[in-house]
Amino acid sequence: MNNFEIIIGIENHVELKTKSKMFAPAPVVYGAKPNTMISEVDMGYPGAMPTVNKKGVELAILAAHAFKMEIDPLLKFDRKNYFYPDLVKGFQITQQFHPIGKNGSIEIELSNHQKKIINIERIHIEEDTAKQNHKGDLTYIDYNRSGVGLIEIVSHPEIRSAEEACAYVEKIREILLFLGVSDVKMNEGSLRCDVNVSIRPFGATTYSNRVEVKNLNSIANVKKAIDFEVARHSKILLSGEIVQQETRRFDENLQETVVMRSKEDSIDYRYFAEPNIAPIQLDLKWVANVIKNSPELAESKRARYINEYHISLVDTNIILSNLELTNFFEKTIKLTKSISKVVNYLVGDIQSELNKANKEIYETNLTPQNLAEMINLIEEGTISSKHAKTILPIIITSANKSPLMIAEELNLKVISDIPTITSYLNKIINDNLELIKQYDERPERVTKTIMGQLMKETGGNVNPDIAMNQIIRIIKNRR
């Protein structure tokens, strides 16, 4: 591939996180029984009129602003006309001529820490089509998805490798997730990726025929599809042939792309202005207020965690990799002063428990209140870190007991009472008088031996700092 430059452009279709559809009152519920979340508008019934979902427009504005785009204050929609089973109306409402956002960019970071700006051509609002399920010789259509609000994000063809493409999609995903624009779950189809790939000799100024790989449903498949296409294109061009312009899909079983249809004949979608939705002039104060109340982006949180909380970049990225984990972290640190312990538990013991149970943190009974209480008990000296290893799995699985209640029930509280510690020590020292005589010559060995016996007697529940001070005091007083 040293002789060729890779040219990649990406189109992302993102389902908006709204309660109802973009132009219809039907609810949006993932996983609902097929064909139960539909309305007359979705099915194209005569006389059924579309209405614009205000929340969907807000989310599109948030996305456009995050991508540094020019936001069009005049909201206009168009019809994209074509006949296909997943489009019962025979047309799709979209924004072909007046996208809500244009001329934006994002910055990606690669594995070698180099950064690159990828320019984004446009964001436009549209509605989703129905979902087709192929079983044997039959195709079943679920219209629940028909009419769900989407934004389509179209990059310029400035991506030059599979790594850059993956970084770009991951950055898009992170931004939209933290804005609350979408769940961006690729496995559920709320973030879908179409990749346009071509190659050309270095130094060439014109583009070669491109191939579009549709509906990639994971970051890993984005990389695999691009790598396969680049190798395929290279082989074709080096053999003196021409790459056919076509639409393909990635076959996970074969681990390669396969042809869906040829693009030799471009489809005329006969776009025209949507006659049932009049142009809407957005109030600039309303737009400004939407932007003003935008949630904090992950990039801002990343800088804050590192600079203000002194959390390592590695741990910061683990926390920010999951929105629920991020929200859990931020709620917990409001309840305890030991931010370092919160981080250590979230990326360490808690992550280990979640991995073993194959669960997300919101699927457990662990609460910020219980984790903070456990950490505060450690800080106060009421329990030890060793005790916390027993308590943590219980508060993850049980919602009925607080860390303090568990500690009391299991007798896990640290013994810090000096008279009680002294009572234990007097007996231990009386049983080890010959050892005590060696204190002047081998003080560390003597104190550690006594401490070990004290821990054994108390089940490891004694406060080590207080105990060590008492050991030294009693030994010196007896000499």
XYZ file of C-alpha atoms in Angstrom:
479
model
C 0.000 0.000 0.000
C 3.020 2.325 -0.006
C 2.105 3.513 -3.519
C -1.455 4.542 -2.690
C -3.153 7.163 -0.565
C -6.269 6.030 1.299
C -9.329 8.293 1.042
C -12.138 7.761 3.566
C -15.357 9.642 4.231
C -17.862 8.585 6.876
C -21.607 9.025 7.275
C -23.012 8.366 10.747
C -26.722 7.850 11.349
C -27.550 8.586 14.975
C -30.906 7.904 16.638
C -32.000 10.890 18.711
C -32.829 10.248 22.366
C -36.442 11.399 22.289
C -39.541 9.873 23.864
C -41.553 10.094 20.647
C -40.748 9.996 16.943
C -39.427 12.924 14.941
C -42.629 13.769 13.061
C -45.234 11.570 14.774
C -46.633 10.998 18.289
C -45.763 7.274 18.441
C -43.405 6.400 21.337
C -39.793 5.300 20.869
C -39.144 2.073 22.785
C -36.201 -0.150 21.875
C -36.969 -3.857 21.889
C -40.771 -3.452 21.953
C -43.002 -6.062 20.330
C -42.846 -5.563 16.528
C -45.331 -3.145 14.985
C -46.758 -1.911 18.304
C -45.071 1.525 18.441
C -46.583 3.038 15.277
C -49.011 5.768 14.303
C -51.020 6.861 11.273
C -48.185 9.234 10.288
C -45.608 6.425 10.277
C -47.828 4.279 8.077
C -48.614 7.058 5.607
C -52.380 7.062 6.140
C -54.261 9.644 4.059
C -54.722 12.897 5.931
C -52.110 12.068 8.630
C -50.005 15.204 9.095
C -46.454 15.353 10.496
C -45.447 17.614 13.398
C -41.864 18.488 14.330
C -40.483 17.085 17.588
C -39.049 20.092 19.476
C -36.768 17.920 21.606
C -35.305 16.368 18.470
C -34.436 19.820 17.143
C -32.798 20.707 20.486
C -30.615 17.592 20.345
C -29.593 18.338 16.750
C -28.607 21.874 17.805
C -26.487 20.494 20.670
C -24.682 18.175 18.273
C -24.104 20.898 15.685
C -22.706 23.255 18.320
C -20.402 20.573 19.763
C -19.009 20.022 16.259
C -18.376 23.786 15.883
C -20.912 24.108 13.070
C -22.859 26.993 11.625
C -26.445 26.507 12.813
C -29.184 27.444 10.358
C -31.932 29.328 12.230
C -34.426 28.550 9.446
C -35.618 24.959 9.884
C -36.723 23.496 6.550
C -37.468 19.922 5.518
C -37.537 18.079 2.197
C -38.963 14.847 0.831
C -36.697 12.068 -0.408
C -38.853 9.900 -2.663
C -38.227 6.222 -3.284
C -40.109 2.925 -3.113
C -38.863 0.213 -0.785
C -40.602 -2.113 1.723
C -39.032 -0.353 4.717
C -40.542 3.001 3.666
C -44.284 2.490 3.603
C -45.027 6.181 2.859
C -42.922 6.107 -0.281
C -40.882 9.081 0.968
C -38.586 10.069 3.806
C -38.617 13.474 5.500
C -35.071 14.832 5.546
C -33.023 18.038 5.066
C -31.371 17.709 1.692
C -31.102 21.410 0.875
C -31.115 23.095 4.295
C -29.143 21.045 6.876
C -29.440 22.333 10.434
C -25.634 22.410 10.737
C -22.762 22.767 8.279
C -19.002 23.396 8.140
C -17.847 21.881 11.413
C -14.925 19.817 12.694
C -13.661 17.586 15.472
C -10.175 16.792 16.695
C -9.069 13.179 16.989
C -6.039 11.742 18.765
C -4.161 8.713 17.435
C -2.205 6.012 19.249
C 1.065 7.902 18.702
C -0.546 10.931 20.433
C -0.660 12.885 17.177
C -3.788 14.994 16.767
C -5.708 15.710 13.581
C -8.675 17.866 12.635
C -11.407 16.121 10.620
C -13.814 18.524 8.938
C -17.523 17.750 8.917
C -19.592 18.830 5.936
C -23.084 18.770 7.451
C -25.564 17.505 10.015
C -29.166 17.100 8.976
C -32.318 15.845 10.670
C -34.339 13.033 9.143
C -36.518 10.074 10.068
C -35.474 6.443 10.214
C -36.910 3.654 8.103
C -38.464 0.371 9.265
C -36.274 -2.548 10.279
C -36.100 -5.620 8.060
C -35.527 -9.068 9.560
C -34.566 -11.770 7.077
C -35.519 -15.321 8.047
C -35.081 -18.006 5.459
C -36.809 -16.972 2.248
C -39.000 -14.429 4.028
C -38.453 -10.829 5.139
C -40.348 -9.519 8.149
C -40.738 -5.754 8.590
C -40.966 -4.008 11.954
C -42.308 -0.464 11.585
C -41.550 0.470 15.203
C -38.324 2.114 14.004
C -40.021 3.917 11.129
C -40.123 7.636 11.884
C -37.610 7.569 14.766
C -35.599 10.808 14.717
C -32.090 10.710 13.285
C -29.247 13.056 12.648
C -26.897 12.182 9.807
C -23.326 13.401 10.250
C -21.314 13.593 7.020
C -17.549 14.026 7.145
C -15.355 15.380 4.387
C -13.154 12.677 2.750
C -10.149 13.625 4.884
C -9.633 10.406 6.813
C -6.494 8.589 5.701
C -6.379 5.276 7.615
C -8.498 2.730 9.460
C -7.043 4.010 12.730
C -8.160 7.564 11.957
C -11.618 6.285 10.996
C -11.999 4.397 14.279
C -10.779 7.411 16.270
C -13.257 9.630 14.402
C -16.260 7.362 15.072
C -15.220 6.916 18.705
C -14.944 10.708 19.145
C -18.368 11.235 17.548
C -19.767 8.587 19.869
C -18.188 10.131 22.995
C -19.444 13.643 22.225
C -23.026 12.574 21.488
C -23.160 10.251 24.511
C -22.132 12.945 27.001
C -24.441 15.501 25.407
C -27.369 13.119 25.893
C -28.147 13.357 22.178
C -28.237 9.564 21.776
C -27.449 6.278 23.504
C -25.036 5.681 20.570
C -25.182 1.923 21.092
C -23.851 0.453 17.878
C -25.059 -3.035 18.807
C -28.632 -1.690 19.085
C -28.431 0.406 15.937
C -28.643 3.819 17.613
C -25.279 4.636 15.996
C -24.746 3.288 12.500
C -21.752 3.862 10.284
C -21.429 3.971 6.494
C -17.837 4.155 5.268
C -16.830 5.382 1.806
C -13.415 4.044 0.760
C -11.190 4.680 -2.233
C -7.455 4.786 -2.947
C -5.341 6.775 -5.382
C -1.642 7.076 -6.260
C 0.204 9.525 -4.034
C 0.285 12.911 -5.685
C -2.979 12.418 -7.591
C -5.493 15.252 -7.251
C -8.627 13.476 -8.458
C -10.597 10.819 -6.618
C -10.913 7.225 -7.821
C -14.138 5.218 -7.778
C -15.322 4.758 -4.232
C -17.072 1.906 -2.503
C -19.605 2.453 0.265
C -19.737 -0.134 3.066
C -23.111 0.158 4.782
C -24.343 -0.279 8.345
C -21.158 -1.144 10.218
C -22.240 -1.942 13.774
C -18.996 -1.800 15.772
C -15.707 0.069 15.861
C -13.904 -3.234 15.262
C -15.916 -3.856 12.090
C -15.151 -0.339 10.839
C -11.449 -1.206 10.970
C -11.900 -4.663 9.448
C -14.054 -3.363 6.576
C -11.606 -0.577 5.715
C -8.561 -2.854 5.885
C -10.293 -5.384 3.627
C -11.398 -2.770 1.099
C -7.985 -1.095 0.946
C -6.308 -4.447 0.250
C -8.975 -5.332 -2.341
C -8.709 -1.975 -4.139
C -4.913 -2.177 -4.167
C -4.966 -5.636 -5.729
C -7.450 -4.507 -8.428
C -5.491 -1.369 -9.372
C -2.117 -3.125 -9.412
C -3.572 -5.676 -11.828
C -4.520 -2.842 -14.214
C -8.269 -3.114 -13.609
C -10.798 -0.507 -12.406
C -12.544 -0.578 -9.020
C -16.294 -0.764 -9.549
C -18.350 1.874 -7.764
C -20.771 -0.113 -5.608
C -22.433 -0.558 -2.236
C -21.173 -3.375 -0.021
C -21.738 -4.738 3.461
C -19.413 -6.423 5.947
C -20.095 -10.130 6.408
C -19.046 -11.070 9.941
C -18.941 -14.769 9.162
C -16.660 -14.316 6.159
C -14.809 -11.353 7.752
C -14.938 -9.540 4.414
C -17.186 -7.175 2.481
C -19.706 -8.485 -0.049
C -21.603 -6.702 -2.829
C -25.107 -5.379 -2.146
C -25.750 -3.359 -5.315
C -24.016 -1.448 -8.088
C -23.812 2.358 -8.059
C -23.392 2.766 -11.783
C -26.837 4.291 -12.090
C -27.420 7.008 -9.496
C -30.931 7.061 -8.103
C -33.052 10.152 -8.696
C -34.770 10.717 -5.357
C -36.812 13.605 -6.785
C -36.219 15.838 -3.761
C -38.650 18.663 -3.156
C -39.702 20.801 -0.191
C -41.857 18.951 2.362
C -45.324 20.447 1.714
C -46.810 19.519 5.102
C -44.169 21.224 7.272
C -43.856 24.976 6.787
C -40.403 26.530 7.313
C -39.823 27.298 11.012
C -37.806 30.344 12.079
C -35.950 29.345 15.232
C -35.835 31.951 17.993
C -32.160 32.873 18.397
C -32.605 33.351 22.154
C -34.070 29.846 22.383
C -31.148 28.421 20.382
C -28.674 30.266 22.624
C -30.433 28.929 25.731
C -30.281 25.353 24.406
C -26.541 25.746 23.872
C -26.041 27.476 27.239
C -27.603 24.497 29.058
C -25.526 21.967 27.157
C -24.102 19.175 29.374
C -20.356 19.118 30.019
C -18.466 17.219 27.335
C -16.096 14.361 28.098
C -13.114 16.416 26.869
C -13.846 19.084 29.464
C -14.309 16.472 32.188
C -11.034 14.829 31.145
C -9.111 18.069 31.649
C -10.865 18.727 34.967
C -10.211 15.249 36.356
C -6.522 15.423 35.469
C -5.843 19.030 36.497
C -8.151 19.455 39.503
C -8.425 15.927 40.899
C -4.927 14.754 39.835
C -6.288 11.524 38.368
C -4.050 9.732 35.860
C -4.989 9.823 32.178
C -5.437 6.038 32.152
C -7.878 6.064 35.090
C -9.639 9.139 33.705
C -10.289 7.395 30.404
C -11.627 4.309 32.181
C -14.139 6.460 34.094
C -15.119 8.400 30.959
C -15.522 5.261 28.856
C -18.981 4.778 30.344
C -21.488 7.574 30.992
C -23.152 5.734 33.887
C -19.741 5.206 35.505
C -18.921 8.890 35.014
C -22.188 9.999 36.618
C -21.643 7.530 39.483
C -18.147 8.919 40.070
C -19.318 12.534 40.135
C -22.135 11.776 42.587
C -19.787 9.822 44.874
C -17.070 12.486 45.145
C -19.682 14.926 46.439
C -20.115 12.625 49.461
C -16.481 11.973 50.424
C -13.212 13.883 50.466
C -11.113 10.906 49.371
C -11.350 11.198 45.586
C -8.319 8.939 45.133
C -10.045 6.081 46.949
C -13.202 6.551 44.861
C -11.113 6.264 41.703
C -9.182 3.242 42.976
C -12.361 1.357 43.843
C -14.181 2.252 40.609
C -11.347 1.244 38.277
C -10.145 -1.619 40.483
C -12.282 -3.772 42.778
C -15.657 -2.544 41.500
C -14.673 -2.975 37.844
C -13.491 -6.479 38.678
C -16.839 -7.333 40.292
C -18.730 -5.891 37.311
C -16.637 -7.920 34.865
C -17.254 -11.130 36.806
C -21.018 -10.494 36.823
C -21.005 -9.174 33.234
C -22.994 -6.138 34.371
C -22.884 -2.358 34.083
C -22.752 -0.366 37.313
C -26.385 0.770 36.968
C -27.474 -2.890 36.874
C -26.189 -3.481 40.414
C -27.433 -2.311 43.835
C -24.306 -0.255 44.475
C -25.094 3.405 45.145
C -22.833 6.468 45.427
C -24.087 6.839 48.997
C -22.966 3.332 50.026
C -19.579 3.559 48.307
C -18.912 6.968 49.881
C -19.989 5.680 53.299
C -17.624 2.710 53.041
C -14.730 4.980 52.041
C -15.519 7.403 54.863
C -15.513 4.516 57.342
C -12.016 3.608 56.137
C -10.851 7.224 56.410
C -12.251 7.509 59.934
C -10.490 4.323 60.992
C -13.783 2.546 61.730
C -13.031 -0.229 59.228
C -9.892 -1.250 57.347
C -9.242 -1.747 53.651
C -9.250 -5.471 54.385
C -12.769 -5.161 55.834
C -13.853 -3.234 52.758
C -13.012 -6.243 50.560
C -15.680 -8.193 52.465
C -18.204 -5.350 52.525
C -17.937 -4.269 48.870
C -19.372 -7.413 47.208
C -22.304 -7.274 49.645
C -23.268 -3.667 48.891
C -22.936 -4.387 45.173
C -25.485 -7.203 45.341
C -27.693 -6.135 48.278
C -29.702 -2.925 48.607
C -30.922 -3.597 52.141
C -27.871 -2.890 54.299
C -25.453 -0.005 54.662
C -21.690 -0.571 55.007
C -21.879 0.314 58.701
C -24.660 -2.212 59.329
C -22.675 -4.918 57.534
C -19.529 -4.083 59.502
C -21.393 -4.340 62.801
C -23.137 -7.591 61.876
C -19.893 -9.269 60.750
C -17.775 -7.743 63.521
C -15.534 -6.015 61.009
C -14.996 -2.763 62.887
C -11.436 -1.701 63.660
C -10.443 -1.796 67.351
C -9.041 1.638 68.201
C -9.870 1.695 71.901
C -6.549 1.946 73.813
C -7.664 0.051 76.979
C -8.908 -2.850 74.834
C -5.696 -2.943 72.796
C -3.604 -2.723 75.978
C -5.508 -5.658 77.466
C -4.664 -7.834 74.464
C -1.031 -6.682 74.474
C -0.409 -7.339 78.173
C -1.346 -10.998 77.732
C 0.708 -11.383 74.536
C 3.776 -9.719 76.033
C 3.512 -11.795 79.225
C 3.613 -14.904 77.050
C 6.688 -13.645 75.179
C 8.997 -12.280 77.859
C 12.102 -13.900 76.344
C 11.334 -12.191 73.052
C 10.942 -8.827 74.758
C 14.503 -9.091 76.133
C 15.773 -8.914 72.512
C 14.149 -5.494 71.911
C 17.350 -3.451 72.257
C 19.185 -5.571 69.704
C 16.332 -6.334 67.304
C 13.497 -3.830 67.920
C 11.840 -4.221 64.510
C 11.676 -8.030 64.746
C 10.211 -7.859 68.233
C 7.531 -5.287 67.454
C 6.500 -7.046 64.222
C 6.200 -10.377 66.021
C 4.023 -8.864 68.744
C 1.927 -7.052 66.118
C 1.444 -10.302 64.205
C 0.163 -12.063 67.321
C -2.107 -9.119 68.124
C -3.606 -9.240 64.623
C -4.156 -12.979 65.024
C -5.896 -12.487 68.359
C -8.164 -9.724 67.038
C -8.845 -11.241 63.639
C -6.942 -8.419 61.996
C -9.390 -5.848 63.356
C -6.986 -3.705 65.370
C -5.883 -0.216 64.324
C -2.193 -0.806 63.372
C -0.953 2.717 64.116
C -2.467 2.854 67.585
C -1.401 -0.738 68.271
C 2.233 -0.110 67.309
C 2.455 2.929 69.559
C 1.087 0.875 72.447
C 3.480 -2.027 71.785
C 6.492 0.290 71.955
C 5.145 2.109 75.037
C 4.441 -1.097 76.986
C 7.796 -2.675 76.106
C 9.738 0.438 77.151
C 7.776 0.722 80.403
C 8.629 -2.875 81.284
C 12.376 -2.487 80.859
